[in-house]
Coordinates of C-alpha atoms in Angstrom, one line a residue:
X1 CA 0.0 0.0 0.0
X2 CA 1.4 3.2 -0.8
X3 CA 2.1 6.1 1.7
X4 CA 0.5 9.2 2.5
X5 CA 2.1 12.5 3.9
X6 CA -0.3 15.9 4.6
X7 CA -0.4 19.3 5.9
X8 CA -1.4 18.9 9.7
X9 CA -1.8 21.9 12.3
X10 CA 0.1 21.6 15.5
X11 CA -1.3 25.0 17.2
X12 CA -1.3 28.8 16.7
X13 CA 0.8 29.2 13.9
X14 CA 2.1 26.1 13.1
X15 CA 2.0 23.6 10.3
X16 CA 3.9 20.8 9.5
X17 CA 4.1 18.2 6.7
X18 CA 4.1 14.4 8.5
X19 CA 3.2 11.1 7.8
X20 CA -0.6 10.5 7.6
X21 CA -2.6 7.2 7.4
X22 CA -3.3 6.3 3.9
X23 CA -7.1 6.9 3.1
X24 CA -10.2 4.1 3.1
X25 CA -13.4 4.2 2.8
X26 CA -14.1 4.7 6.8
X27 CA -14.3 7.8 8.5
X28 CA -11.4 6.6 11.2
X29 CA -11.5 8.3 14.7
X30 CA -9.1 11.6 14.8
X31 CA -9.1 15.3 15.2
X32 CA -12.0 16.6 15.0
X33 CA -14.1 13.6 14.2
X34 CA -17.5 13.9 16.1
X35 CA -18.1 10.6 18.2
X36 CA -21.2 9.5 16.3
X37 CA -19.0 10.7 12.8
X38 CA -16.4 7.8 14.0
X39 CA -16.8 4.9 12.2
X40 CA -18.8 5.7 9.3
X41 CA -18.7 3.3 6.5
X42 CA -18.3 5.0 2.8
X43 CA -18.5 2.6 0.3
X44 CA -20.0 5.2 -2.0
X45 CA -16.7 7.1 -1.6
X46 CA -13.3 7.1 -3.9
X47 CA -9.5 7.3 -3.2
X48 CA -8.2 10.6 -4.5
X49 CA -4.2 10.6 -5.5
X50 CA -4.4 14.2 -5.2
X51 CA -3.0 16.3 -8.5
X52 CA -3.2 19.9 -6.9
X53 CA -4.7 21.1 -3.8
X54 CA -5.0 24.6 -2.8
X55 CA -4.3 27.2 0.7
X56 CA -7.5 28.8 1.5
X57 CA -7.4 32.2 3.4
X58 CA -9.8 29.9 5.5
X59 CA -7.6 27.6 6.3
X60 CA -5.1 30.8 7.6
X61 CA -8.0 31.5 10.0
X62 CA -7.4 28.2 11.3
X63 CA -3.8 28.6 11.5
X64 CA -3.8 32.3 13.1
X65 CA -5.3 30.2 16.2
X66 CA -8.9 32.0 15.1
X67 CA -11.0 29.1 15.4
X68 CA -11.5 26.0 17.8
X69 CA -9.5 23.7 15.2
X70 CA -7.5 20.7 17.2
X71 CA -4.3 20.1 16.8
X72 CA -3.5 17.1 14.3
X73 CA -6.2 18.4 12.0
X74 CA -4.9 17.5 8.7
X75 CA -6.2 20.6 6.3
X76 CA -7.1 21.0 3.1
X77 CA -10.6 21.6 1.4
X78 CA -9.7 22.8 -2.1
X79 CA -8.6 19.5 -3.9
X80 CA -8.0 18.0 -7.3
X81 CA -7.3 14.6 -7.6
X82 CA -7.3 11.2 -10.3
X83 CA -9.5 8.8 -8.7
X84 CA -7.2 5.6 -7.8
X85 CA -9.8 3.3 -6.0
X86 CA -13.5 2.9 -5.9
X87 CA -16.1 2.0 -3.4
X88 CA -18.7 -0.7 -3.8
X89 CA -21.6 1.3 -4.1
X90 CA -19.9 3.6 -6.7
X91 CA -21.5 3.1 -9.9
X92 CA -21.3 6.3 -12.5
X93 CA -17.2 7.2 -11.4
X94 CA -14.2 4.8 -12.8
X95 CA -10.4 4.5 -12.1
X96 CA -8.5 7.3 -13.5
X97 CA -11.2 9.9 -14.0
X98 CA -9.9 13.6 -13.1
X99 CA -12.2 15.5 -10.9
X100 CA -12.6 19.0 -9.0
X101 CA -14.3 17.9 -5.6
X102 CA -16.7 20.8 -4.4
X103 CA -15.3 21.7 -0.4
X104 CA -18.6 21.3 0.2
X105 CA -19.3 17.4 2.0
X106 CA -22.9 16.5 0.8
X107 CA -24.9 13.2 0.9
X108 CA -27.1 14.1 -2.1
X109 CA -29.8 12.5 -0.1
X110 CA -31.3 14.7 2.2
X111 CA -33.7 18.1 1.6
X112 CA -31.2 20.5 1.8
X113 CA -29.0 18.5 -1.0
X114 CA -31.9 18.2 -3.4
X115 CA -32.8 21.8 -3.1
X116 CA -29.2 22.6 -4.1
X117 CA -28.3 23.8 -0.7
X118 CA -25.2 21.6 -0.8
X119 CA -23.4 23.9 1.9
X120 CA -26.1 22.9 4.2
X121 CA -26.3 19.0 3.5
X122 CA -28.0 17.9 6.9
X123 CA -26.2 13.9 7.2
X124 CA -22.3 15.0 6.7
X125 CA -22.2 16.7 10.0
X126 CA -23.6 15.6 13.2
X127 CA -23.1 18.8 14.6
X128 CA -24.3 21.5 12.5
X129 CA -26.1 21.4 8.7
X130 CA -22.9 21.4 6.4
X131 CA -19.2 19.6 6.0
X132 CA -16.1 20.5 4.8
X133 CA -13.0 18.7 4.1
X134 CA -10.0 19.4 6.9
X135 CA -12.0 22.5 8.5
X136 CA -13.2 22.9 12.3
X137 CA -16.8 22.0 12.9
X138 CA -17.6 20.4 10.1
X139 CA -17.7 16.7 10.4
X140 CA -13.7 15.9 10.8
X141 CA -13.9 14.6 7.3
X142 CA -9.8 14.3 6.8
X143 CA -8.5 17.0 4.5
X144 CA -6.7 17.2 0.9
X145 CA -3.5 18.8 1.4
X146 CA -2.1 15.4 0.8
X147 CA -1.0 12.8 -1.1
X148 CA -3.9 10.6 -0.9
X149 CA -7.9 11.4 0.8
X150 CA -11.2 9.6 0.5
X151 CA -14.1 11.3 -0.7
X152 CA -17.8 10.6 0.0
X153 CA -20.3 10.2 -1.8
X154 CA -18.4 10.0 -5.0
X155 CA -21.3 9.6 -7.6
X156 CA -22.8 13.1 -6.7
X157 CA -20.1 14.9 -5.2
X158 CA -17.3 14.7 -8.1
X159 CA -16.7 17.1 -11.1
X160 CA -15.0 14.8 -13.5
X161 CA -13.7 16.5 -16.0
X162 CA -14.4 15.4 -20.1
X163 CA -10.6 15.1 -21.0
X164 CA -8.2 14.4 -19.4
X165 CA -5.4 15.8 -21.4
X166 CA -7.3 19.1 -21.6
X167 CA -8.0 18.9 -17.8
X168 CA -4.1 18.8 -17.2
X169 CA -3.3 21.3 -19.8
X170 CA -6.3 24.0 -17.8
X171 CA -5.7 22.5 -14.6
X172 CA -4.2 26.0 -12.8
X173 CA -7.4 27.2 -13.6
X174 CA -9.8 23.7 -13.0
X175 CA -8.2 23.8 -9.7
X176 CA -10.0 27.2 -8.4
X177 CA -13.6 24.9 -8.8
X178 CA -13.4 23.3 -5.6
X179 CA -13.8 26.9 -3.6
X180 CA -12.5 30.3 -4.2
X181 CA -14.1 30.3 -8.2
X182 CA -17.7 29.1 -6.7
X183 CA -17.0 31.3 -3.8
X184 CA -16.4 34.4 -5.6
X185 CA -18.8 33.8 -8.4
X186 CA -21.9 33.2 -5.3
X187 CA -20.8 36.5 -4.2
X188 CA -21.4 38.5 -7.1
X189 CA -24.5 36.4 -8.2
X190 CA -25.6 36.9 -4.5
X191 CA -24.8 40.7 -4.6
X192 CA -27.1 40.9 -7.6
X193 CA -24.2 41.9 -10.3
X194 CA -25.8 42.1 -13.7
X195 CA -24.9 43.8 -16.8
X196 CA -24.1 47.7 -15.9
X197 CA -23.5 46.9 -12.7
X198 CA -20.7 49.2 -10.4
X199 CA -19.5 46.7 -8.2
X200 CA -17.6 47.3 -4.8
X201 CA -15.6 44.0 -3.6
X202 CA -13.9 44.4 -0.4
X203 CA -10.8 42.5 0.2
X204 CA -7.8 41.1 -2.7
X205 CA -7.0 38.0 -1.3
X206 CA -8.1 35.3 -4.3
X207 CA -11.7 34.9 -3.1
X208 CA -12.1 38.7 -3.9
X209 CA -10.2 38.7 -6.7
X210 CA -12.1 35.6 -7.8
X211 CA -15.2 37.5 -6.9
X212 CA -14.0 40.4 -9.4
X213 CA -13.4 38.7 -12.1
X214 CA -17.0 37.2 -11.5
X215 CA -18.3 40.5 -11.5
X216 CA -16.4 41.1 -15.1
X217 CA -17.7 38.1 -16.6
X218 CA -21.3 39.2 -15.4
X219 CA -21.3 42.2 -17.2
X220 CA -20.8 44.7 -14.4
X221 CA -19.3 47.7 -16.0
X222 CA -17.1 48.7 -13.2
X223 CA -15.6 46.8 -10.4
X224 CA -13.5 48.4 -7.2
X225 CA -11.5 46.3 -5.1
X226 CA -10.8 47.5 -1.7
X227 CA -7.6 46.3 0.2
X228 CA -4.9 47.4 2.7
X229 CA -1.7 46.0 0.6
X230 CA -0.8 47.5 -2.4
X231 CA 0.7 44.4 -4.3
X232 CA -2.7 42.4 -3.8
X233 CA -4.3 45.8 -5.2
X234 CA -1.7 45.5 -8.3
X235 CA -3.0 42.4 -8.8
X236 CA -6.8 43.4 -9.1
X237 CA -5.7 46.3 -11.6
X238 CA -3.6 44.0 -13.6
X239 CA -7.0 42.3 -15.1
X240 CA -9.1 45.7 -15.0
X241 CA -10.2 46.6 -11.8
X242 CA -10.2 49.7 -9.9
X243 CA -8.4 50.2 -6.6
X244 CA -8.5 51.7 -3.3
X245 CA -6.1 51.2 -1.2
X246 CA -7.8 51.3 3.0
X247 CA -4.2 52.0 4.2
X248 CA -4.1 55.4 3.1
X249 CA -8.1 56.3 3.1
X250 CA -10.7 55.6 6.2
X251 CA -13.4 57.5 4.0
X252 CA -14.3 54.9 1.0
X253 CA -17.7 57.0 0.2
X254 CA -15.4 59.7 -1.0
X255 CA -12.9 57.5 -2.5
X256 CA -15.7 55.9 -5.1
X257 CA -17.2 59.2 -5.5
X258 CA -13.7 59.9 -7.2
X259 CA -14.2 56.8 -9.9
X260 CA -17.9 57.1 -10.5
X261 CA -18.9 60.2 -9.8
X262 CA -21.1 59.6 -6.9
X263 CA -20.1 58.2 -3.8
X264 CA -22.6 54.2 -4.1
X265 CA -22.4 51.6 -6.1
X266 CA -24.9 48.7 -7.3
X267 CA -23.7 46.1 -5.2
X268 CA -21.2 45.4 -2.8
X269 CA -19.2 42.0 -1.8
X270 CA -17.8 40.9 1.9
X271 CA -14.5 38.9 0.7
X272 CA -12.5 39.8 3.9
X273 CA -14.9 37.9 6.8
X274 CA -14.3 38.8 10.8
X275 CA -10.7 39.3 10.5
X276 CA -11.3 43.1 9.1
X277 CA -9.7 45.6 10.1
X278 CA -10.6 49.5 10.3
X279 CA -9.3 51.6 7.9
X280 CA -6.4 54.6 7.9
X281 CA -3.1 54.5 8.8
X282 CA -2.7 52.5 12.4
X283 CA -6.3 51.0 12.6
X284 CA -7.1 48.0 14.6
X285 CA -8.9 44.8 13.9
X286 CA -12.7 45.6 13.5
X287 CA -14.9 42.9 13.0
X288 CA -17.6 44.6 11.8
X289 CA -16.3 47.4 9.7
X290 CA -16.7 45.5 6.3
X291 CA -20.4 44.6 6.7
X292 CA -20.8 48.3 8.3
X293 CA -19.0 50.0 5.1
X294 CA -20.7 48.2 2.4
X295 CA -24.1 48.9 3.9
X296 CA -23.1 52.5 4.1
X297 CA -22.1 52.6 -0.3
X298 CA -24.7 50.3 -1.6
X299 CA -27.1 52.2 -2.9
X300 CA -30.7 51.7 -1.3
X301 CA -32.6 48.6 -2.4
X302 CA -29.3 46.4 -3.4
X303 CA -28.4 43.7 -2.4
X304 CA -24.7 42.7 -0.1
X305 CA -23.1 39.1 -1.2
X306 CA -21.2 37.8 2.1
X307 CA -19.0 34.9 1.1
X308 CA -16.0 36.0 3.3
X309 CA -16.2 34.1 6.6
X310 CA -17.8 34.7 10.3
X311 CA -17.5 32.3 13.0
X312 CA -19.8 31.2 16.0
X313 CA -16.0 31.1 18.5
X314 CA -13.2 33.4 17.9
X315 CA -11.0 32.8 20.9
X316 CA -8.1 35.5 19.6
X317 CA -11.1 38.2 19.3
X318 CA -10.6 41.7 20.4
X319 CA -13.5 41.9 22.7
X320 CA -15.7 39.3 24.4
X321 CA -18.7 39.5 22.1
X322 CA -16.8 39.1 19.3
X323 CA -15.5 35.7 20.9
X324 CA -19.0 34.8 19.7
X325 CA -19.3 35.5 16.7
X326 CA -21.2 38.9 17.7
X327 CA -20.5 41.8 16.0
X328 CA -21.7 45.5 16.2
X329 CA -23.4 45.5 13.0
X330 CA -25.6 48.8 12.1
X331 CA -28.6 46.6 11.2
X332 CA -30.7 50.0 11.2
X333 CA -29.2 50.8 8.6
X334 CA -29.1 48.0 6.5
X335 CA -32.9 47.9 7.3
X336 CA -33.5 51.3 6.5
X337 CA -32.3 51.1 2.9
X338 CA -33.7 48.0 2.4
X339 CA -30.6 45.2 1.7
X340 CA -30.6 42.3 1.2
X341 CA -27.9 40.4 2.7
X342 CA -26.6 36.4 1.3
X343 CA -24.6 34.8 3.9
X344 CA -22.9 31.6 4.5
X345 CA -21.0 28.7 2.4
X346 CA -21.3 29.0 -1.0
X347 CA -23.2 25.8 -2.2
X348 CA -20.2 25.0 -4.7
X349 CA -22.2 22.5 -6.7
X350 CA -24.6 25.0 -7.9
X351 CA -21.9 27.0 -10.1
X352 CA -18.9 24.3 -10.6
X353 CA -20.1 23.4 -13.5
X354 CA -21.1 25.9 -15.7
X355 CA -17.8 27.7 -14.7
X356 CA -15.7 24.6 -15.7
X357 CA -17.2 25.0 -19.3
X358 CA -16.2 28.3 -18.9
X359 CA -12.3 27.6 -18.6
X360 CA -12.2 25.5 -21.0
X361 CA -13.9 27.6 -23.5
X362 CA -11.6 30.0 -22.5
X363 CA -13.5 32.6 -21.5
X364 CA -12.8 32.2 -17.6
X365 CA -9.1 33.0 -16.8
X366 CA -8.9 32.8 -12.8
X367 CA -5.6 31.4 -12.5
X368 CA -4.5 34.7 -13.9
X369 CA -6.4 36.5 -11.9
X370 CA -5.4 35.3 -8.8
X371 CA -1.7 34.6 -9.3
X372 CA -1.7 31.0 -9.3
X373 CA 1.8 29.8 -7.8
X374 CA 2.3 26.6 -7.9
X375 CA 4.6 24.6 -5.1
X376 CA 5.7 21.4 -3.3
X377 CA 4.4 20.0 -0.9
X378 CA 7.0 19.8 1.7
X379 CA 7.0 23.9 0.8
X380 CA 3.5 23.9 1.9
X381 CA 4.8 26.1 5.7
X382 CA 6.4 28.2 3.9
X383 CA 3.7 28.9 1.2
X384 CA 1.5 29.6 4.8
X385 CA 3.5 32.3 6.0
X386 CA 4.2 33.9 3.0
X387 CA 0.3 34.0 2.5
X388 CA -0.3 35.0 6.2
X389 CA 2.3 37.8 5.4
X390 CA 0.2 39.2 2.5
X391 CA 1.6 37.9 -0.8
X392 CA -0.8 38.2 -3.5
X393 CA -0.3 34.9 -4.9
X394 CA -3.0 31.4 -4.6
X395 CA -0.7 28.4 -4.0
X396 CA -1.5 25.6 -5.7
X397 CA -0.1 22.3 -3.5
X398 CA 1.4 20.1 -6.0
X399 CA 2.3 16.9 -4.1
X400 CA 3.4 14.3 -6.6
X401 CA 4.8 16.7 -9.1
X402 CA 2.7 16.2 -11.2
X403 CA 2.5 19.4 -13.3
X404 CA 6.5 19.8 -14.0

């Protein structure tokens, strides 16, 4: 049997790349793993031998000691992978296929799953609605920045792509469908971006910049990304955004008033989550400034897309209520100009597809977009700090080498 090797926490601001057990199709006691999760039997699963998997700003969250994640957790929810061994109960997926797997866990069984509401799936997670590969909270299903993982419910969960060859020669791009492309396109979808639309995305990190270019390819005439660090604001202009940089300005009214003439826009997306901070030289750690900002320049009736990430325990929080995922939101005034606000995991399965036929049509270019960098796996720590230190880049997790 072969071996396996994966990015595992070991505590605030550690990771480290160590021997893992090689996957099966049983949901083994381990971090995380719920007591009535332990055990569970997935014949309808596959064996991934993982051909990119990706750093998520969520998984940083994770790392920054932000969450309640256990040590050992093996992370990892944006995977890639050529299926290398079947379950029984698999009937529709074969050896060797190439598939995107959605970060989303879903049984494909249960009301939420055949509404769509894949981020919701109630039998993945005995703790909560909604599962997620290598992530606190949801499930302890074993995550993809490995070698090897198992994936559940193989038959409805997998993207398989039509061609291989073409998959391998697109797969910088094919890789962004398992999160931050879903992620950023359910942003602009959910802020209501249509064709005209001025479109204000806070945060560069590659969910915003994913949401951007989402934005583009949905017509909106203008987009403004909002950031503290000018190289991750280069990076938005280098495929035709606007910028404003949140370092140097704590009054973004005035700032858009300067590119459109008038200080709202259409729509607004939340690409930053409860890690914001305030904005102007020397500003702390806000949780709430983001949701309070957008509110205050989206124009009255629109419509807020929230795909950046809130959590129900913060323990590194700046104040107690914050510890709980409570934040001093102006509601009033959300209610008063009548927003509507989309929160929550994007249901990945509801957009994977029609954006992979976008790649490969060529139309979609979100590698480009958000720097793609490909590197090793043993690299992975360093890829982590370099990312925690700002550097607009996506790193793409290559563990075999199997795109030299």
């Amino acid at each position: 049997m072969a071996g396996n090797r994966g990015v595992v926490y070991q505590g605030k601001g550690i990771v480290e790349v160590k021997d893992i057990d090689y996957p099966d199709l049983v949901l083994r006691e381990g971090p995380g793993v719920p007591k009535s999760n332990v055990g569970r039997k997935c014949e309808h699963g596959v064996v991934l031998k993982v051909i990119t998997t990706n750093i998520c700003g969520s998984d940083q969250h994770m790392v920054r000691g932000r969450t309640t994640a256990p040590e050992g957790l093996v992370l990892g929810h944006e995977i890639t992978g050529e299926v290398v061994e079947v379950g029984r109960d698999v009937e529709f997926v074969k050896k060797g296929d190439i598939a995107s797997v959605p970060f989303n866990i879903a049984c494909g069984r249960c009301v939420m799953c055949r509404e769509q509401k894949t981020h919701i799936c109630l039998n993945v997670n005995p703790e909560r609605p909604g599962g997620a590969y290598g992530y606190v909270d949801m499930g302890g299903w074993v995550g993809g920045q490995s070698e090897y993982v198992m994936v559940p419910y193989a038959d409805f969960q997998l993207l398989v792509f039509p061609d291989r060859d073409q998959a391998m020669e697109k797969i910088l791009d094919l890789t962004m469908l398992s999160d931050i492309f879903p992620t950023g396109y359910h942003g602009a979808v959910s802020a209501g971006v249509k064709t005209g639309s001025t479109v204000y995305v806070a945060g560069a990190g590659p969910v915003g910049l994913a949401a951007a270019h989402s934005a583009q390819l949905l017509g909106a005439s203008v987009v403004i990304v909002g950031d503290m660090q000018e190289e991750r604001l280069k990076q938005a202009e280098s495929f035709g955004c606007e910028t404003v940089n949140l370092a140097m300005h704590d009054n973004l009214g005035e700032q858009i008033e300067q590119i459109l003439g008038e200080p709202i826009v259409d729509c607004s997306i939340d690409a930053v989550g409860f890690e914001a901070s305030g904005h102007g030289e020397g500003a702390e750690e806000q949780p709430a400034v983001v949701l309070n900002t957008i509110m205050d320049v989206t124009k009255a009736g629109g419509s807020l897309g929230i795909p950046g990430l809130y959590v129900t325990e913060d323990p590194g929080a700046a104040d107690e209520d914050a510890k709980t995922g409570s934040l001093k939101v102006r509601f009033g005034q959300g209610w008063a100009k009548a927003h509507t606000f989309v929160t929550g995991q994007t249901p990945a399965m509801l957009y994977n597809r029609d954006l992979m036929k976008a790649i490969l049509s060529g139309r979609a270019n979100i590698a480009k977009a958000v720097n793609a960098t490909v590197i090793g796996l043993d690299d992975a720590p360093q890829g982590y700090s370099d990312f925690d230190k700002g550097a607009s880049k996506k790193f793409i997790i290559d563990p075999h080498g199997s795109l030299k």
